[in-house]
mmCIF file of C-alpha atoms in Angstrom:
data_model
loop_
_atom_site.group_PDB
_atom_site.id
_atom_site.type_symbol
_atom_site.label_atom_id
_atom_site.label_comp_id
_atom_site.label_asym_id
_atom_site.label_seq_id
_atom_site.Cartn_x
_atom_site.Cartn_y
_atom_site.Cartn_z
ATOM 1 C CA MET A 1 -0.029 0.157 0.016
ATOM 2 C CA ARG A 2 1.550 3.250 -1.153
ATOM 3 C CA LYS A 3 1.766 5.808 1.798
ATOM 4 C CA SER A 4 0.671 9.383 1.126
ATOM 5 C CA HIS A 5 3.536 11.950 1.541
ATOM 6 C CA LYS A 6 2.546 14.838 3.963
ATOM 7 C CA GLU A 7 4.988 17.883 4.072
ATOM 8 C CA GLU A 8 5.086 19.945 6.989
ATOM 9 C CA HIS A 9 6.136 23.615 6.662
ATOM 10 C CA LEU A 10 6.160 26.456 8.935
ATOM 11 C CA LYS A 11 3.321 28.741 8.145
ATOM 12 C CA SER A 12 2.611 32.364 9.229
ATOM 13 C CA SER A 13 6.377 32.982 9.874
ATOM 14 C CA ALA A 14 5.921 36.652 9.891
ATOM 15 C CA PHE A 15 3.285 36.529 12.870
ATOM 16 C CA ILE A 16 5.465 33.950 14.723
ATOM 17 C CA SER A 17 8.694 36.199 14.138
ATOM 18 C CA ASP A 18 6.856 39.174 15.548
ATOM 19 C CA ILE A 19 5.595 37.211 18.669
ATOM 20 C CA VAL A 20 9.336 35.976 19.233
ATOM 21 C CA ILE A 21 10.685 39.522 18.988
ATOM 22 C CA GLY A 22 7.985 41.041 21.327
ATOM 23 C CA MET A 23 7.995 38.354 23.804
ATOM 24 C CA SER A 24 11.794 37.939 24.200
ATOM 25 C CA ASP A 25 12.329 41.458 24.756
ATOM 26 C CA GLY A 26 9.435 41.595 27.049
ATOM 27 C CA LEU A 27 10.586 38.818 29.297
ATOM 28 C CA THR A 28 14.160 40.081 29.557
ATOM 29 C CA VAL A 29 14.078 44.003 29.530
ATOM 30 C CA PRO A 30 11.523 44.614 32.359
ATOM 31 C CA PHE A 31 13.038 41.683 34.302
ATOM 32 C CA ALA A 32 16.533 43.143 33.809
ATOM 33 C CA LEU A 33 15.026 46.622 35.022
ATOM 34 C CA ALA A 34 13.237 45.166 38.019
ATOM 35 C CA ALA A 35 16.203 43.246 39.091
ATOM 36 C CA GLY A 36 18.565 46.229 38.893
ATOM 37 C CA LEU A 37 16.081 48.455 40.890
ATOM 38 C CA SER A 38 15.692 45.676 43.416
ATOM 39 C CA ALA A 39 19.402 46.218 44.330
ATOM 40 C CA ALA A 40 18.764 50.098 44.658
ATOM 41 C CA VAL A 41 15.500 50.645 46.210
ATOM 42 C CA SER A 42 13.613 49.369 49.440
ATOM 43 C CA SER A 43 10.130 49.740 48.028
ATOM 44 C CA ASN A 44 8.217 47.179 45.579
ATOM 45 C CA SER A 45 5.812 50.240 44.643
ATOM 46 C CA ILE A 46 8.749 51.901 43.111
ATOM 47 C CA ILE A 47 9.689 49.026 41.005
ATOM 48 C CA ILE A 48 6.117 48.320 39.966
ATOM 49 C CA THR A 49 5.716 51.877 38.943
ATOM 50 C CA ALA A 50 9.015 51.986 36.987
ATOM 51 C CA GLY A 51 8.226 48.398 35.511
ATOM 52 C CA ILE A 52 4.677 49.458 34.346
ATOM 53 C CA ALA A 53 6.204 52.690 32.848
ATOM 54 C CA GLU A 54 8.769 50.764 30.996
ATOM 55 C CA ILE A 55 6.499 48.109 29.610
ATOM 56 C CA ILE A 56 4.110 50.806 28.445
ATOM 57 C CA ALA A 57 7.114 52.793 26.738
ATOM 58 C CA GLY A 58 8.437 49.390 25.416
ATOM 59 C CA CYS A 59 5.023 48.453 23.970
ATOM 60 C CA ILE A 60 4.733 51.698 21.985
ATOM 61 C CA ALA A 61 8.516 51.742 20.890
ATOM 62 C CA MET A 62 8.444 48.033 19.730
ATOM 63 C CA GLY A 63 4.905 48.350 18.284
ATOM 64 C CA LEU A 64 6.099 51.453 16.173
ATOM 65 C CA GLY A 65 9.350 49.709 15.260
ATOM 66 C CA GLY A 66 7.229 46.823 13.842
ATOM 67 C CA TYR A 67 4.862 49.144 12.092
ATOM 68 C CA LEU A 68 7.543 51.045 10.384
ATOM 69 C CA SER A 69 9.316 47.781 9.431
ATOM 70 C CA GLY A 70 6.072 46.478 7.667
ATOM 71 C CA LYS A 71 5.631 49.921 5.952
ATOM 72 C CA THR A 72 9.027 49.699 4.583
ATOM 73 C CA GLU A 73 8.723 46.289 3.253
ATOM 74 C CA GLN A 74 5.526 47.058 1.594
ATOM 75 C CA GLU A 75 6.824 50.407 -0.026
ATOM 76 C CA HIS A 76 10.096 48.608 -1.039
ATOM 77 C CA TYR A 77 7.957 45.873 -2.783
ATOM 78 C CA GLU A 78 5.870 48.524 -4.438
ATOM 79 C CA SER A 79 8.905 50.639 -5.668
ATOM 80 C CA GLU A 80 10.559 47.396 -7.187
ATOM 81 C CA LEU A 81 7.076 46.258 -8.734
ATOM 82 C CA ARG A 82 6.893 49.571 -10.572
ATOM 83 C CA ARG A 83 10.416 49.393 -11.758
ATOM 84 C CA GLU A 84 9.829 45.911 -13.146
ATOM 85 C CA TYR A 85 6.835 46.882 -14.971
ATOM 86 C CA LEU A 86 8.839 49.682 -16.671
ATOM 87 C CA GLU A 87 11.701 47.424 -17.570
ATOM 88 C CA VAL A 88 9.385 44.867 -19.167
ATOM 89 C CA GLU A 89 7.831 47.955 -21.098
ATOM 90 C CA LYS A 90 11.163 49.475 -22.159
ATOM 91 C CA VAL A 91 13.611 46.784 -22.438
ATOM 92 C CA PRO A 92 11.655 43.288 -22.869
ATOM 93 C CA GLU A 93 14.533 41.719 -24.518
ATOM 94 C CA MET A 94 16.798 42.263 -21.439
ATOM 95 C CA GLU A 95 14.073 41.030 -19.167
ATOM 96 C CA LYS A 96 13.630 37.810 -21.358
ATOM 97 C CA LYS A 97 17.404 37.263 -21.103
ATOM 98 C CA GLU A 98 17.341 37.428 -17.301
ATOM 99 C CA VAL A 99 14.358 34.986 -17.332
ATOM 100 C CA LYS A 100 16.351 32.429 -19.335
ATOM 101 C CA GLU A 101 19.364 32.886 -16.834
ATOM 102 C CA ILE A 102 16.979 31.945 -14.150
ATOM 103 C CA PHE A 103 15.739 28.824 -16.011
ATOM 104 C CA ALA A 104 19.433 28.087 -16.897
ATOM 105 C CA ALA A 105 20.472 27.937 -13.357
ATOM 106 C CA TYR A 106 17.903 25.182 -12.832
ATOM 107 C CA GLY A 107 19.291 23.173 -15.688
ATOM 108 C CA LEU A 108 16.803 23.782 -18.460
ATOM 109 C CA ASP A 109 18.181 23.606 -21.985
ATOM 110 C CA HIS A 110 18.009 26.617 -24.520
ATOM 111 C CA HIS A 111 14.943 24.895 -26.133
ATOM 112 C CA ALA A 112 13.021 24.833 -22.833
ATOM 113 C CA GLN A 113 13.984 28.271 -21.942
ATOM 114 C CA ASP A 114 12.882 29.744 -24.988
ATOM 115 C CA LEU A 115 9.652 27.771 -24.742
ATOM 116 C CA LEU A 116 8.948 28.969 -21.262
ATOM 117 C CA VAL A 117 10.026 32.620 -21.793
ATOM 118 C CA ASP A 118 7.525 32.764 -24.796
ATOM 119 C CA GLN A 119 4.644 31.561 -22.810
ATOM 120 C CA LEU A 120 5.516 33.807 -19.711
ATOM 121 C CA SER A 121 6.115 36.977 -21.602
ATOM 122 C CA LYS A 122 2.482 36.698 -23.060
ATOM 123 C CA ASN A 123 1.089 37.787 -19.608
ATOM 124 C CA LYS A 124 2.730 41.005 -18.322
ATOM 125 C CA ASP A 125 1.422 40.502 -14.819
ATOM 126 C CA GLN A 126 2.420 37.078 -14.653
ATOM 127 C CA TRP A 127 5.852 37.785 -16.011
ATOM 128 C CA VAL A 128 6.546 40.704 -13.589
ATOM 129 C CA ASP A 129 5.396 38.639 -10.772
ATOM 130 C CA PHE A 130 7.993 35.894 -11.919
ATOM 131 C CA MET A 131 10.701 38.434 -11.908
ATOM 132 C CA MET A 132 9.794 39.811 -8.339
ATOM 133 C CA LYS A 133 9.903 36.378 -6.965
ATOM 134 C CA PHE A 134 12.775 34.630 -8.799
ATOM 135 C CA GLU A 135 15.057 37.557 -9.686
ATOM 136 C CA LEU A 136 14.577 39.817 -6.630
ATOM 137 C CA GLY A 137 13.328 37.230 -4.230
ATOM 138 C CA LEU A 138 10.349 39.308 -3.108
ATOM 139 C CA GLU A 139 7.006 38.162 -2.083
ATOM 140 C CA LYS A 140 4.091 40.453 -2.094
ATOM 141 C CA PRO A 141 3.574 41.680 1.649
ATOM 142 C CA ASP A 142 0.154 41.445 3.122
ATOM 143 C CA ILE A 143 -1.322 44.886 2.988
ATOM 144 C CA ASN A 144 -2.180 44.674 6.659
ATOM 145 C CA ARG A 145 1.273 43.719 7.558
ATOM 146 C CA ALA A 146 2.348 46.866 9.267
ATOM 147 C CA ARG A 147 -0.778 47.028 11.494
ATOM 148 C CA ASN A 148 -0.644 43.522 12.532
ATOM 149 C CA SER A 149 3.097 43.509 13.139
ATOM 150 C CA ALA A 150 2.575 46.508 15.625
ATOM 151 C CA LEU A 151 -0.252 44.989 17.401
ATOM 152 C CA THR A 152 1.638 41.560 17.729
ATOM 153 C CA ILE A 153 4.884 42.841 18.804
ATOM 154 C CA GLY A 154 3.390 45.323 21.088
ATOM 155 C CA LEU A 155 1.122 42.802 22.961
ATOM 156 C CA SER A 156 3.645 40.124 23.058
ATOM 157 C CA TYR A 157 6.079 42.647 24.664
ATOM 158 C CA CYS A 158 3.279 43.685 27.285
ATOM 159 C CA VAL A 159 2.462 40.004 27.988
ATOM 160 C CA GLY A 160 6.128 39.150 28.427
ATOM 161 C CA GLY A 161 7.072 42.058 30.553
ATOM 162 C CA MET A 162 3.953 41.606 32.975
ATOM 163 C CA LEU A 163 5.282 38.095 33.808
ATOM 164 C CA PRO A 164 8.528 38.958 35.726
ATOM 165 C CA LEU A 165 6.983 42.068 37.080
ATOM 166 C CA SER A 166 3.984 40.386 38.526
ATOM 167 C CA ALA A 167 6.137 38.789 41.272
ATOM 168 C CA TYR A 168 6.330 42.351 42.861
ATOM 169 C CA PHE A 169 2.624 42.529 43.263
ATOM 170 C CA PHE A 170 2.465 39.487 45.577
ATOM 171 C CA THR A 171 5.580 40.262 47.858
ATOM 172 C CA SER A 172 6.304 42.933 50.308
ATOM 173 C CA LYS A 173 10.197 43.374 49.858
ATOM 174 C CA PRO A 174 12.257 43.800 46.531
ATOM 175 C CA GLN A 175 14.429 40.872 47.688
ATOM 176 C CA ASP A 176 11.583 38.631 47.882
ATOM 177 C CA GLY A 177 9.956 39.884 44.652
ATOM 178 C CA LEU A 178 13.372 39.339 42.895
ATOM 179 C CA LEU A 179 13.656 35.865 43.794
ATOM 180 C CA LEU A 180 10.023 35.022 42.896
ATOM 181 C CA SER A 181 10.556 37.036 39.535
ATOM 182 C CA ALA A 182 13.671 35.220 38.792
ATOM 183 C CA LEU A 183 11.870 31.938 39.282
ATOM 184 C CA LEU A 184 8.896 32.939 37.137
ATOM 185 C CA THR A 185 11.158 34.445 34.444
ATOM 186 C CA THR A 186 13.377 31.485 34.346
ATOM 187 C CA ILE A 187 10.535 29.058 33.775
ATOM 188 C CA CYS A 188 8.711 31.295 31.058
ATOM 189 C CA LEU A 189 12.362 31.902 29.309
ATOM 190 C CA PHE A 190 12.692 28.148 29.186
ATOM 191 C CA VAL A 191 9.534 27.429 27.827
ATOM 192 C CA PHE A 192 9.331 30.226 25.461
ATOM 193 C CA GLY A 193 12.706 29.142 24.095
ATOM 194 C CA TYR A 194 11.688 25.582 23.887
ATOM 195 C CA PHE A 195 8.374 26.240 21.791
ATOM 196 C CA LYS A 196 10.200 28.969 19.871
ATOM 197 C CA SER A 197 12.961 26.469 18.633
ATOM 198 C CA ARG A 198 10.440 23.783 17.922
ATOM 199 C CA LEU A 199 8.538 26.086 15.591
ATOM 200 C CA THR A 200 11.670 27.170 13.927
ATOM 201 C CA GLY A 201 13.098 23.688 13.512
ATOM 202 C CA GLN A 202 15.849 24.068 15.999
ATOM 203 C CA PRO A 203 16.936 21.698 18.593
ATOM 204 C CA ALA A 204 14.267 22.563 21.157
ATOM 205 C CA VAL A 205 16.179 21.762 24.631
ATOM 206 C CA LYS A 206 19.286 23.461 23.290
ATOM 207 C CA GLY A 207 17.283 26.494 22.136
ATOM 208 C CA ALA A 208 15.546 26.719 25.586
ATOM 209 C CA PHE A 209 18.769 26.832 27.525
ATOM 210 C CA LYS A 210 20.109 29.422 25.251
ATOM 211 C CA VAL A 211 17.129 31.723 25.601
ATOM 212 C CA THR A 212 17.172 31.316 29.292
ATOM 213 C CA ALA A 213 20.838 32.029 29.641
ATOM 214 C CA ILE A 214 20.640 35.107 27.643
ATOM 215 C CA GLY A 215 17.762 36.379 29.710
ATOM 216 C CA LEU A 216 19.378 35.698 32.894
ATOM 217 C CA ILE A 217 22.689 37.171 31.908
ATOM 218 C CA ALA A 218 20.978 40.470 30.915
ATOM 219 C CA ALA A 219 19.147 40.573 34.298
ATOM 220 C CA GLY A 220 22.187 39.592 36.339
ATOM 221 C CA ALA A 221 24.269 42.426 34.755
ATOM 222 C CA ALA A 222 21.603 45.041 35.500
ATOM 223 C CA PHE A 223 21.351 43.850 39.158
ATOM 224 C CA LEU A 224 25.176 43.911 39.596
ATOM 225 C CA ILE A 225 25.465 47.259 37.985
ATOM 226 C CA ALA A 226 22.722 48.960 40.009
ATOM 227 C CA ARG A 227 24.187 47.468 43.312
ATOM 228 C CA TRP A 228 27.613 48.819 42.188
ATOM 229 C CA ILE A 229 26.125 52.166 41.711
ATOM 230 C CA ALA A 230 24.095 52.361 44.708
#
């Protein structure tokens, strides 16, 4: 009996990438800030106030960065699309030559190249779409990419940031809050790193330890610097 072949590919990579960007920064930056303040102040309320302010600012900054990145990607695609249409109109033979070079790279002979180019050049839109994908390596971006990226990164940062900060809501002293925050953040970093690595096809456990180590090193550095200054 012939078994069916099932291919598994990662979909919504842009969405996952935005979550990774927002969540990784959200877990590490507010945690590092809270850890640093724990060595310099004696009140949890100060840490909570500073942490919330940082999370709000971080959400806005990260979200704005995601929006501008998405808009830049869209504007770049549209600029190159206009250029390709112009080149197809003004220098079609040069464009056909470039198409043949692409097919030649895949091992097609001259006869097959000529046949495919003749067919492709009959439809200008498909011709230009082919050049965008195979000459420039550009896929048409989602029209809502900038907005979605801003929301995803901003919300991910907020969720990631509130996890380490939440420890200071349930403790009375910064030192106790730091211990609980470190425990929560370590667990969250490990789980986040594990699933991020699995989604991206990397060794899951190795990726989990790597993400956890980066976050803890950042927090440890902030704590030591704040204690040294204080």
